[in-house]
Amino acid sequence: MALRYTSSIATLMLAVLAGCASAPPAAPARLGLKLAPQALGASVSVQQHLIVERAGRIDELDAALEVEPSHLDLVGLAFGQRVLSLHYDGNEVSSWRHLMLPAQVRAEDVLEDMQLTLWPRAAIEQALPSGWRIEDSGLRRTLFLHDEAVTVIDYSAMPRWSGTVVLDNLRYRYRLTIQNAPEGS
C-alpha cells in the first residue's frame, strides 16, 4: 500500500494519538477507557490505513491490529518504519514509540479510541463513569457526556473492524478515518 505523507512523523502521531496535548483549555481529561481484550468477544487481525484530519492537515499511517482474548497488539508504520507499538493484556499497557514522537503521545489515548470504535456497546457502557453514555443507532455510535455529543463514529459495514470507520472527536477536534483491509489481502 503506497503512503502519502504531508507532514513529519511527530506531527502525524501527535494528531492521531494525543488528544490531550492539543485539547481546548476547558476540555477535561480523556475518558480513560481500558476494557479487557476478551470483552471484544472476537479474535481480530486486521491491517488498517489511518487518515487523520486536524486543523486543516491530513496525515496518513499504516497499522496492524491483533486482538485475542488474552491481549491486544498494535503496530504503526510511517515511511515503512515502525513508529509505534502498543501491547495491552487487560491489566497493563506497554508501548514503544519513535524518539521523534512527543511525550504527550499516550498509548492510553490510542487504546481508548480503538475500544470506543470496536468494542460492543454493552462492554463500554459498563465501564463508563457517571454522566457518560453511549448509543448505537444503525451504523452510527455516539458517546455523550451530560447529553453533549463528544465522539461520533460512523461505520460502513459490520462487523465494526471491516470496511471504513470514521471517528469524529468533537472534544479534541480531529477526524480519524480507518480503512480496514479486506480479509485475506
mmCIF file with all atom_site columns, C-alpha atoms in Angstrom:
data_model
loop_
_atom_site.group_PDB
_atom_site.id
_atom_site.type_symbol
_atom_site.label_atom_id
_atom_site.label_alt_id
_atom_site.label_comp_id
_atom_site.label_asym_id
_atom_site.label_entity_id
_atom_site.label_seq_id
_atom_site.pdbx_PDB_ins_code
_atom_site.Cartn_x
_atom_site.Cartn_y
_atom_site.Cartn_z
_atom_site.occupancy
_atom_site.B_iso_or_equiv
_atom_site.pdbx_formal_charge
_atom_site.auth_seq_id
_atom_site.auth_comp_id
_atom_site.auth_asym_id
_atom_site.auth_atom_id
_atom_site.pdbx_PDB_model_num
ATOM 1   C CA . MET A 1 1   ? 0.000   0.000   0.000  1.00 0.00 ? 1   MET A CA 1
ATOM 2   C CA . ALA A 1 2   ? 1.554   3.293   -1.075 1.00 0.00 ? 2   ALA A CA 1
ATOM 3   C CA . LEU A 1 3   ? 1.585   6.033   1.529  1.00 0.00 ? 3   LEU A CA 1
ATOM 4   C CA . ARG A 1 4   ? 1.337   9.773   1.058  1.00 0.00 ? 4   ARG A CA 1
ATOM 5   C CA . TYR A 1 5   ? 2.649   11.931  3.853  1.00 0.00 ? 5   TYR A CA 1
ATOM 6   C CA . THR A 1 6   ? 2.005   15.615  4.320  1.00 0.00 ? 6   THR A CA 1
ATOM 7   C CA . SER A 1 7   ? 3.995   16.213  7.482  1.00 0.00 ? 7   SER A CA 1
ATOM 8   C CA . SER A 1 8   ? 6.580   14.743  9.826  1.00 0.00 ? 8   SER A CA 1
ATOM 9   C CA . ILE A 1 9   ? 6.191   11.548  11.848 1.00 0.00 ? 9   ILE A CA 1
ATOM 10  C CA . ALA A 1 10  ? 5.913   13.553  15.040 1.00 0.00 ? 10  ALA A CA 1
ATOM 11  C CA . THR A 1 11  ? 3.046   15.680  13.734 1.00 0.00 ? 11  THR A CA 1
ATOM 12  C CA . LEU A 1 12  ? 1.283   12.625  12.373 1.00 0.00 ? 12  LEU A CA 1
ATOM 13  C CA . MET A 1 13  ? 1.436   10.656  15.579 1.00 0.00 ? 13  MET A CA 1
ATOM 14  C CA . LEU A 1 14  ? 0.528   13.669  17.666 1.00 0.00 ? 14  LEU A CA 1
ATOM 15  C CA . ALA A 1 15  ? -2.561  14.227  15.531 1.00 0.00 ? 15  ALA A CA 1
ATOM 16  C CA . VAL A 1 16  ? -3.550  10.567  15.698 1.00 0.00 ? 16  VAL A CA 1
ATOM 17  C CA . LEU A 1 17  ? -2.898  9.940   19.332 1.00 0.00 ? 17  LEU A CA 1
ATOM 18  C CA . ALA A 1 18  ? -2.524  12.959  21.557 1.00 0.00 ? 18  ALA A CA 1
ATOM 19  C CA . GLY A 1 19  ? -5.967  14.410  22.074 1.00 0.00 ? 19  GLY A CA 1
ATOM 20  C CA . CYS A 1 20  ? -4.877  15.737  25.457 1.00 0.00 ? 20  CYS A CA 1
ATOM 21  C CA . ALA A 1 21  ? -1.870  17.574  24.068 1.00 0.00 ? 21  ALA A CA 1
ATOM 22  C CA . SER A 1 22  ? -3.918  19.976  21.990 1.00 0.00 ? 22  SER A CA 1
ATOM 23  C CA . ALA A 1 23  ? -7.235  19.854  23.787 1.00 0.00 ? 23  ALA A CA 1
ATOM 24  C CA . PRO A 1 24  ? -9.145  23.070  24.231 1.00 0.00 ? 24  PRO A CA 1
ATOM 25  C CA . PRO A 1 25  ? -8.252  24.564  27.626 1.00 0.00 ? 25  PRO A CA 1
ATOM 26  C CA . ALA A 1 26  ? -11.725 23.850  29.058 1.00 0.00 ? 26  ALA A CA 1
ATOM 27  C CA . ALA A 1 27  ? -11.837 20.209  27.925 1.00 0.00 ? 27  ALA A CA 1
ATOM 28  C CA . PRO A 1 28  ? -11.491 17.691  30.735 1.00 0.00 ? 28  PRO A CA 1
ATOM 29  C CA . ALA A 1 29  ? -9.128  14.745  30.534 1.00 0.00 ? 29  ALA A CA 1
ATOM 30  C CA . ARG A 1 30  ? -9.887  11.781  28.304 1.00 0.00 ? 30  ARG A CA 1
ATOM 31  C CA . LEU A 1 31  ? -12.351 9.106   29.418 1.00 0.00 ? 31  LEU A CA 1
ATOM 32  C CA . GLY A 1 32  ? -9.654  6.607   30.441 1.00 0.00 ? 32  GLY A CA 1
ATOM 33  C CA . LEU A 1 33  ? -11.397 3.559   28.986 1.00 0.00 ? 33  LEU A CA 1
ATOM 34  C CA . LYS A 1 34  ? -9.442  0.297   29.456 1.00 0.00 ? 34  LYS A CA 1
ATOM 35  C CA . LEU A 1 35  ? -11.584 -2.719  28.605 1.00 0.00 ? 35  LEU A CA 1
ATOM 36  C CA . ALA A 1 36  ? -10.261 -6.268  28.694 1.00 0.00 ? 36  ALA A CA 1
ATOM 37  C CA . PRO A 1 37  ? -9.351  -7.616  25.238 1.00 0.00 ? 37  PRO A CA 1
ATOM 38  C CA . GLN A 1 38  ? -11.735 -10.539 25.802 1.00 0.00 ? 38  GLN A CA 1
ATOM 39  C CA . ALA A 1 39  ? -14.635 -8.057  26.125 1.00 0.00 ? 39  ALA A CA 1
ATOM 40  C CA . LEU A 1 40  ? -14.429 -7.556  22.340 1.00 0.00 ? 40  LEU A CA 1
ATOM 41  C CA . GLY A 1 41  ? -15.993 -11.000 22.041 1.00 0.00 ? 41  GLY A CA 1
ATOM 42  C CA . ALA A 1 42  ? -13.921 -11.948 18.985 1.00 0.00 ? 42  ALA A CA 1
ATOM 43  C CA . SER A 1 43  ? -10.390 -12.502 17.777 1.00 0.00 ? 43  SER A CA 1
ATOM 44  C CA . VAL A 1 44  ? -9.407  -9.907  15.185 1.00 0.00 ? 44  VAL A CA 1
ATOM 45  C CA . SER A 1 45  ? -6.350  -9.491  12.987 1.00 0.00 ? 45  SER A CA 1
ATOM 46  C CA . VAL A 1 46  ? -6.612  -6.612  10.529 1.00 0.00 ? 46  VAL A CA 1
ATOM 47  C CA . GLN A 1 47  ? -4.422  -4.288  8.504  1.00 0.00 ? 47  GLN A CA 1
ATOM 48  C CA . GLN A 1 48  ? -5.527  -0.661  8.563  1.00 0.00 ? 48  GLN A CA 1
ATOM 49  C CA . HIS A 1 49  ? -4.787  2.574   6.769  1.00 0.00 ? 49  HIS A CA 1
ATOM 50  C CA . LEU A 1 50  ? -5.392  5.578   9.050  1.00 0.00 ? 50  LEU A CA 1
ATOM 51  C CA . ILE A 1 51  ? -6.142  9.076   7.819  1.00 0.00 ? 51  ILE A CA 1
ATOM 52  C CA . VAL A 1 52  ? -6.151  11.882  10.364 1.00 0.00 ? 52  VAL A CA 1
ATOM 53  C CA . GLU A 1 53  ? -7.638  15.298  9.700  1.00 0.00 ? 53  GLU A CA 1
ATOM 54  C CA . ARG A 1 54  ? -6.932  18.039  12.199 1.00 0.00 ? 54  ARG A CA 1
ATOM 55  C CA . ALA A 1 55  ? -6.596  21.812  11.927 1.00 0.00 ? 55  ALA A CA 1
ATOM 56  C CA . GLY A 1 56  ? -6.513  21.721  8.116  1.00 0.00 ? 56  GLY A CA 1
ATOM 57  C CA . ARG A 1 57  ? -3.879  18.954  7.945  1.00 0.00 ? 57  ARG A CA 1
ATOM 58  C CA . ILE A 1 58  ? -4.250  15.463  6.542  1.00 0.00 ? 58  ILE A CA 1
ATOM 59  C CA . ASP A 1 59  ? -1.805  12.771  7.704  1.00 0.00 ? 59  ASP A CA 1
ATOM 60  C CA . GLU A 1 60  ? -1.660  9.038   6.980  1.00 0.00 ? 60  GLU A CA 1
ATOM 61  C CA . LEU A 1 61  ? -0.309  5.947   8.711  1.00 0.00 ? 61  LEU A CA 1
ATOM 62  C CA . ASP A 1 62  ? -0.498  2.169   8.250  1.00 0.00 ? 62  ASP A CA 1
ATOM 63  C CA . ALA A 1 63  ? -1.254  -0.082  11.200 1.00 0.00 ? 63  ALA A CA 1
ATOM 64  C CA . ALA A 1 64  ? -1.599  -3.761  12.032 1.00 0.00 ? 64  ALA A CA 1
ATOM 65  C CA . LEU A 1 65  ? -4.026  -4.652  14.817 1.00 0.00 ? 65  LEU A CA 1
ATOM 66  C CA . GLU A 1 66  ? -4.423  -8.004  16.537 1.00 0.00 ? 66  GLU A CA 1
ATOM 67  C CA . VAL A 1 67  ? -6.897  -8.668  19.330 1.00 0.00 ? 67  VAL A CA 1
ATOM 68  C CA . GLU A 1 68  ? -7.066  -12.038 21.080 1.00 0.00 ? 68  GLU A CA 1
ATOM 69  C CA . PRO A 1 69  ? -8.907  -12.758 24.354 1.00 0.00 ? 69  PRO A CA 1
ATOM 70  C CA . SER A 1 70  ? -5.586  -12.528 26.239 1.00 0.00 ? 70  SER A CA 1
ATOM 71  C CA . HIS A 1 71  ? -4.052  -9.446  24.590 1.00 0.00 ? 71  HIS A CA 1
ATOM 72  C CA . LEU A 1 72  ? -4.192  -6.598  22.093 1.00 0.00 ? 72  LEU A CA 1
ATOM 73  C CA . ASP A 1 73  ? -1.235  -5.614  19.903 1.00 0.00 ? 73  ASP A CA 1
ATOM 74  C CA . LEU A 1 74  ? -0.953  -2.640  17.554 1.00 0.00 ? 74  LEU A CA 1
ATOM 75  C CA . VAL A 1 75  ? 1.995   -1.643  15.362 1.00 0.00 ? 75  VAL A CA 1
ATOM 76  C CA . GLY A 1 76  ? 2.034   1.683   13.497 1.00 0.00 ? 76  GLY A CA 1
ATOM 77  C CA . LEU A 1 77  ? 4.232   2.280   10.436 1.00 0.00 ? 77  LEU A CA 1
ATOM 78  C CA . ALA A 1 78  ? 5.233   5.509   8.715  1.00 0.00 ? 78  ALA A CA 1
ATOM 79  C CA . PHE A 1 79  ? 7.703   5.806   5.864  1.00 0.00 ? 79  PHE A CA 1
ATOM 80  C CA . GLY A 1 80  ? 7.990   1.993   6.015  1.00 0.00 ? 80  GLY A CA 1
ATOM 81  C CA . GLN A 1 81  ? 9.365   2.232   9.557  1.00 0.00 ? 81  GLN A CA 1
ATOM 82  C CA . ARG A 1 82  ? 7.802   1.245   12.881 1.00 0.00 ? 82  ARG A CA 1
ATOM 83  C CA . VAL A 1 83  ? 6.892   4.380   14.818 1.00 0.00 ? 83  VAL A CA 1
ATOM 84  C CA . LEU A 1 84  ? 4.631   2.928   17.497 1.00 0.00 ? 84  LEU A CA 1
ATOM 85  C CA . SER A 1 85  ? 3.959   -0.381  19.255 1.00 0.00 ? 85  SER A CA 1
ATOM 86  C CA . LEU A 1 86  ? 1.221   -0.969  21.807 1.00 0.00 ? 86  LEU A CA 1
ATOM 87  C CA . HIS A 1 87  ? 0.561   -4.095  23.879 1.00 0.00 ? 87  HIS A CA 1
ATOM 88  C CA . TYR A 1 88  ? -2.345  -4.435  26.321 1.00 0.00 ? 88  TYR A CA 1
ATOM 89  C CA . ASP A 1 89  ? -3.061  -7.588  28.333 1.00 0.00 ? 89  ASP A CA 1
ATOM 90  C CA . GLY A 1 90  ? -6.200  -6.321  30.056 1.00 0.00 ? 90  GLY A CA 1
ATOM 91  C CA . ASN A 1 91  ? -4.202  -5.068  33.038 1.00 0.00 ? 91  ASN A CA 1
ATOM 92  C CA . GLU A 1 92  ? -1.196  -3.132  31.805 1.00 0.00 ? 92  GLU A CA 1
ATOM 93  C CA . VAL A 1 93  ? -0.492  -1.048  28.728 1.00 0.00 ? 93  VAL A CA 1
ATOM 94  C CA . SER A 1 94  ? 3.073   -1.170  27.436 1.00 0.00 ? 94  SER A CA 1
ATOM 95  C CA . SER A 1 95  ? 4.212   0.822   24.452 1.00 0.00 ? 95  SER A CA 1
ATOM 96  C CA . TRP A 1 96  ? 7.193   1.880   22.417 1.00 0.00 ? 96  TRP A CA 1
ATOM 97  C CA . ARG A 1 97  ? 7.350   4.966   20.248 1.00 0.00 ? 97  ARG A CA 1
ATOM 98  C CA . HIS A 1 98  ? 9.809   6.538   17.888 1.00 0.00 ? 98  HIS A CA 1
ATOM 99  C CA . LEU A 1 99  ? 12.153  9.059   19.536 1.00 0.00 ? 99  LEU A CA 1
ATOM 100 C CA . MET A 1 100 ? 10.695  11.839  17.375 1.00 0.00 ? 100 MET A CA 1
ATOM 101 C CA . LEU A 1 101 ? 7.267   11.433  18.946 1.00 0.00 ? 101 LEU A CA 1
ATOM 102 C CA . PRO A 1 102 ? 6.445   13.999  21.599 1.00 0.00 ? 102 PRO A CA 1
ATOM 103 C CA . ALA A 1 103 ? 5.986   12.952  25.222 1.00 0.00 ? 103 ALA A CA 1
ATOM 104 C CA . GLN A 1 104 ? 2.288   13.886  25.006 1.00 0.00 ? 104 GLN A CA 1
ATOM 105 C CA . VAL A 1 105 ? 1.595   10.901  22.733 1.00 0.00 ? 105 VAL A CA 1
ATOM 106 C CA . ARG A 1 106 ? -0.104  8.476   25.100 1.00 0.00 ? 106 ARG A CA 1
ATOM 107 C CA . ALA A 1 107 ? -0.731  4.797   24.425 1.00 0.00 ? 107 ALA A CA 1
ATOM 108 C CA . GLU A 1 108 ? -3.820  5.038   26.641 1.00 0.00 ? 108 GLU A CA 1
ATOM 109 C CA . ASP A 1 109 ? -5.414  7.509   24.180 1.00 0.00 ? 109 ASP A CA 1
ATOM 110 C CA . VAL A 1 110 ? -4.784  5.117   21.282 1.00 0.00 ? 110 VAL A CA 1
ATOM 111 C CA . LEU A 1 111 ? -6.333  2.279   23.280 1.00 0.00 ? 111 LEU A CA 1
ATOM 112 C CA . GLU A 1 112 ? -9.364  4.404   24.154 1.00 0.00 ? 112 GLU A CA 1
ATOM 113 C CA . ASP A 1 113 ? -10.141 5.359   20.538 1.00 0.00 ? 113 ASP A CA 1
ATOM 114 C CA . MET A 1 114 ? -9.651  1.744   19.469 1.00 0.00 ? 114 MET A CA 1
ATOM 115 C CA . GLN A 1 115 ? -12.010 0.441   22.125 1.00 0.00 ? 115 GLN A CA 1
ATOM 116 C CA . LEU A 1 116 ? -14.654 3.116   21.535 1.00 0.00 ? 116 LEU A CA 1
ATOM 117 C CA . THR A 1 117 ? -14.596 2.152   17.882 1.00 0.00 ? 117 THR A CA 1
ATOM 118 C CA . LEU A 1 118 ? -14.521 -1.652  18.078 1.00 0.00 ? 118 LEU A CA 1
ATOM 119 C CA . TRP A 1 119 ? -15.817 -2.969  21.407 1.00 0.00 ? 119 TRP A CA 1
ATOM 120 C CA . PRO A 1 120 ? -19.533 -3.766  21.880 1.00 0.00 ? 120 PRO A CA 1
ATOM 121 C CA . ARG A 1 121 ? -21.713 -1.013  23.306 1.00 0.00 ? 121 ARG A CA 1
ATOM 122 C CA . ALA A 1 122 ? -22.653 -3.132  26.346 1.00 0.00 ? 122 ALA A CA 1
ATOM 123 C CA . ALA A 1 123 ? -18.986 -3.602  27.340 1.00 0.00 ? 123 ALA A CA 1
ATOM 124 C CA . ILE A 1 124 ? -18.303 0.136   27.019 1.00 0.00 ? 124 ILE A CA 1
ATOM 125 C CA . GLU A 1 125 ? -21.482 1.063   28.901 1.00 0.00 ? 125 GLU A CA 1
ATOM 126 C CA . GLN A 1 126 ? -20.445 -0.963  31.949 1.00 0.00 ? 126 GLN A CA 1
ATOM 127 C CA . ALA A 1 127 ? -17.144 0.936   32.168 1.00 0.00 ? 127 ALA A CA 1
ATOM 128 C CA . LEU A 1 128 ? -18.477 4.474   31.722 1.00 0.00 ? 128 LEU A CA 1
ATOM 129 C CA . PRO A 1 129 ? -18.237 6.860   34.678 1.00 0.00 ? 129 PRO A CA 1
ATOM 130 C CA . SER A 1 130 ? -21.266 8.790   35.878 1.00 0.00 ? 130 SER A CA 1
ATOM 131 C CA . GLY A 1 131 ? -22.519 11.366  33.384 1.00 0.00 ? 131 GLY A CA 1
ATOM 132 C CA . TRP A 1 132 ? -21.348 9.429   30.318 1.00 0.00 ? 132 TRP A CA 1
ATOM 133 C CA . ARG A 1 133 ? -23.496 7.331   27.978 1.00 0.00 ? 133 ARG A CA 1
ATOM 134 C CA . ILE A 1 134 ? -23.133 5.635   24.611 1.00 0.00 ? 134 ILE A CA 1
ATOM 135 C CA . GLU A 1 135 ? -25.749 4.990   21.928 1.00 0.00 ? 135 GLU A CA 1
ATOM 136 C CA . ASP A 1 136 ? -25.725 2.840   18.814 1.00 0.00 ? 136 ASP A CA 1
ATOM 137 C CA . SER A 1 137 ? -28.148 3.643   16.021 1.00 0.00 ? 137 SER A CA 1
ATOM 138 C CA . GLY A 1 138 ? -27.665 1.534   12.920 1.00 0.00 ? 138 GLY A CA 1
ATOM 139 C CA . LEU A 1 139 ? -24.138 2.179   11.635 1.00 0.00 ? 139 LEU A CA 1
ATOM 140 C CA . ARG A 1 140 ? -23.558 5.146   13.975 1.00 0.00 ? 140 ARG A CA 1
ATOM 141 C CA . ARG A 1 141 ? -22.235 5.203   17.534 1.00 0.00 ? 141 ARG A CA 1
ATOM 142 C CA . THR A 1 142 ? -22.289 8.349   19.693 1.00 0.00 ? 142 THR A CA 1
ATOM 143 C CA . LEU A 1 143 ? -20.578 8.950   23.027 1.00 0.00 ? 143 LEU A CA 1
ATOM 144 C CA . PHE A 1 144 ? -22.170 11.605  25.239 1.00 0.00 ? 144 PHE A CA 1
ATOM 145 C CA . LEU A 1 145 ? -21.081 13.485  28.341 1.00 0.00 ? 145 LEU A CA 1
ATOM 146 C CA . HIS A 1 146 ? -24.050 15.098  30.119 1.00 0.00 ? 146 HIS A CA 1
ATOM 147 C CA . ASP A 1 147 ? -26.144 14.843  26.904 1.00 0.00 ? 147 ASP A CA 1
ATOM 148 C CA . GLU A 1 148 ? -23.485 16.601  24.806 1.00 0.00 ? 148 GLU A CA 1
ATOM 149 C CA . ALA A 1 149 ? -22.048 14.529  21.947 1.00 0.00 ? 149 ALA A CA 1
ATOM 150 C CA . VAL A 1 150 ? -18.296 14.077  22.483 1.00 0.00 ? 150 VAL A CA 1
ATOM 151 C CA . THR A 1 151 ? -17.475 11.485  19.825 1.00 0.00 ? 151 THR A CA 1
ATOM 152 C CA . VAL A 1 152 ? -19.422 10.298  16.771 1.00 0.00 ? 152 VAL A CA 1
ATOM 153 C CA . ILE A 1 153 ? -18.357 7.113   14.986 1.00 0.00 ? 153 ILE A CA 1
ATOM 154 C CA . ASP A 1 154 ? -19.771 6.045   11.606 1.00 0.00 ? 154 ASP A CA 1
ATOM 155 C CA . TYR A 1 155 ? -19.293 2.557   10.148 1.00 0.00 ? 155 TYR A CA 1
ATOM 156 C CA . SER A 1 156 ? -19.637 1.457   6.531  1.00 0.00 ? 156 SER A CA 1
ATOM 157 C CA . ALA A 1 157 ? -20.193 -2.199  7.465  1.00 0.00 ? 157 ALA A CA 1
ATOM 158 C CA . MET A 1 158 ? -20.413 -4.756  10.221 1.00 0.00 ? 158 MET A CA 1
ATOM 159 C CA . PRO A 1 159 ? -18.503 -6.201  11.949 1.00 0.00 ? 159 PRO A CA 1
ATOM 160 C CA . ARG A 1 160 ? -17.015 -2.899  13.100 1.00 0.00 ? 160 ARG A CA 1
ATOM 161 C CA . TRP A 1 161 ? -13.473 -3.908  12.027 1.00 0.00 ? 161 TRP A CA 1
ATOM 162 C CA . SER A 1 162 ? -14.463 -4.268  8.368  1.00 0.00 ? 162 SER A CA 1
ATOM 163 C CA . GLY A 1 163 ? -14.935 -1.546  5.779  1.00 0.00 ? 163 GLY A CA 1
ATOM 164 C CA . THR A 1 164 ? -14.333 2.079   6.683  1.00 0.00 ? 164 THR A CA 1
ATOM 165 C CA . VAL A 1 165 ? -14.798 3.648   10.106 1.00 0.00 ? 165 VAL A CA 1
ATOM 166 C CA . VAL A 1 166 ? -14.884 7.419   10.677 1.00 0.00 ? 166 VAL A CA 1
ATOM 167 C CA . LEU A 1 167 ? -14.385 8.691   14.230 1.00 0.00 ? 167 LEU A CA 1
ATOM 168 C CA . ASP A 1 168 ? -15.154 12.384  14.747 1.00 0.00 ? 168 ASP A CA 1
ATOM 169 C CA . ASN A 1 169 ? -13.782 13.525  18.101 1.00 0.00 ? 169 ASN A CA 1
ATOM 170 C CA . LEU A 1 170 ? -15.739 16.718  18.747 1.00 0.00 ? 170 LEU A CA 1
ATOM 171 C CA . ARG A 1 171 ? -13.937 17.494  22.005 1.00 0.00 ? 171 ARG A CA 1
ATOM 172 C CA . TYR A 1 172 ? -10.382 17.377  20.623 1.00 0.00 ? 172 TYR A CA 1
ATOM 173 C CA . ARG A 1 173 ? -11.360 18.409  17.091 1.00 0.00 ? 173 ARG A CA 1
ATOM 174 C CA . TYR A 1 174 ? -9.967  15.646  14.934 1.00 0.00 ? 174 TYR A CA 1
ATOM 175 C CA . ARG A 1 175 ? -11.319 13.105  12.466 1.00 0.00 ? 175 ARG A CA 1
ATOM 176 C CA . LEU A 1 176 ? -9.809  9.640   12.237 1.00 0.00 ? 176 LEU A CA 1
ATOM 177 C CA . THR A 1 177 ? -10.724 7.558   9.185  1.00 0.00 ? 177 THR A CA 1
ATOM 178 C CA . ILE A 1 178 ? -9.814  3.888   9.453  1.00 0.00 ? 178 ILE A CA 1
ATOM 179 C CA . GLN A 1 179 ? -9.778  1.924   6.221  1.00 0.00 ? 179 GLN A CA 1
ATOM 180 C CA . ASN A 1 180 ? -9.680  -1.750  7.128  1.00 0.00 ? 180 ASN A CA 1
ATOM 181 C CA . ALA A 1 181 ? -8.137  -4.034  4.510  1.00 0.00 ? 181 ALA A CA 1
ATOM 182 C CA . PRO A 1 182 ? -10.444 -6.829  3.359  1.00 0.00 ? 182 PRO A CA 1
ATOM 183 C CA . GLU A 1 183 ? -9.700  -10.189 4.979  1.00 0.00 ? 183 GLU A CA 1
ATOM 184 C CA . GLY A 1 184 ? -7.147  -12.235 3.089  1.00 0.00 ? 184 GLY A CA 1
ATOM 185 C CA . SER A 1 185 ? -5.435  -9.216  1.475  1.00 0.00 ? 185 SER A CA 1
#
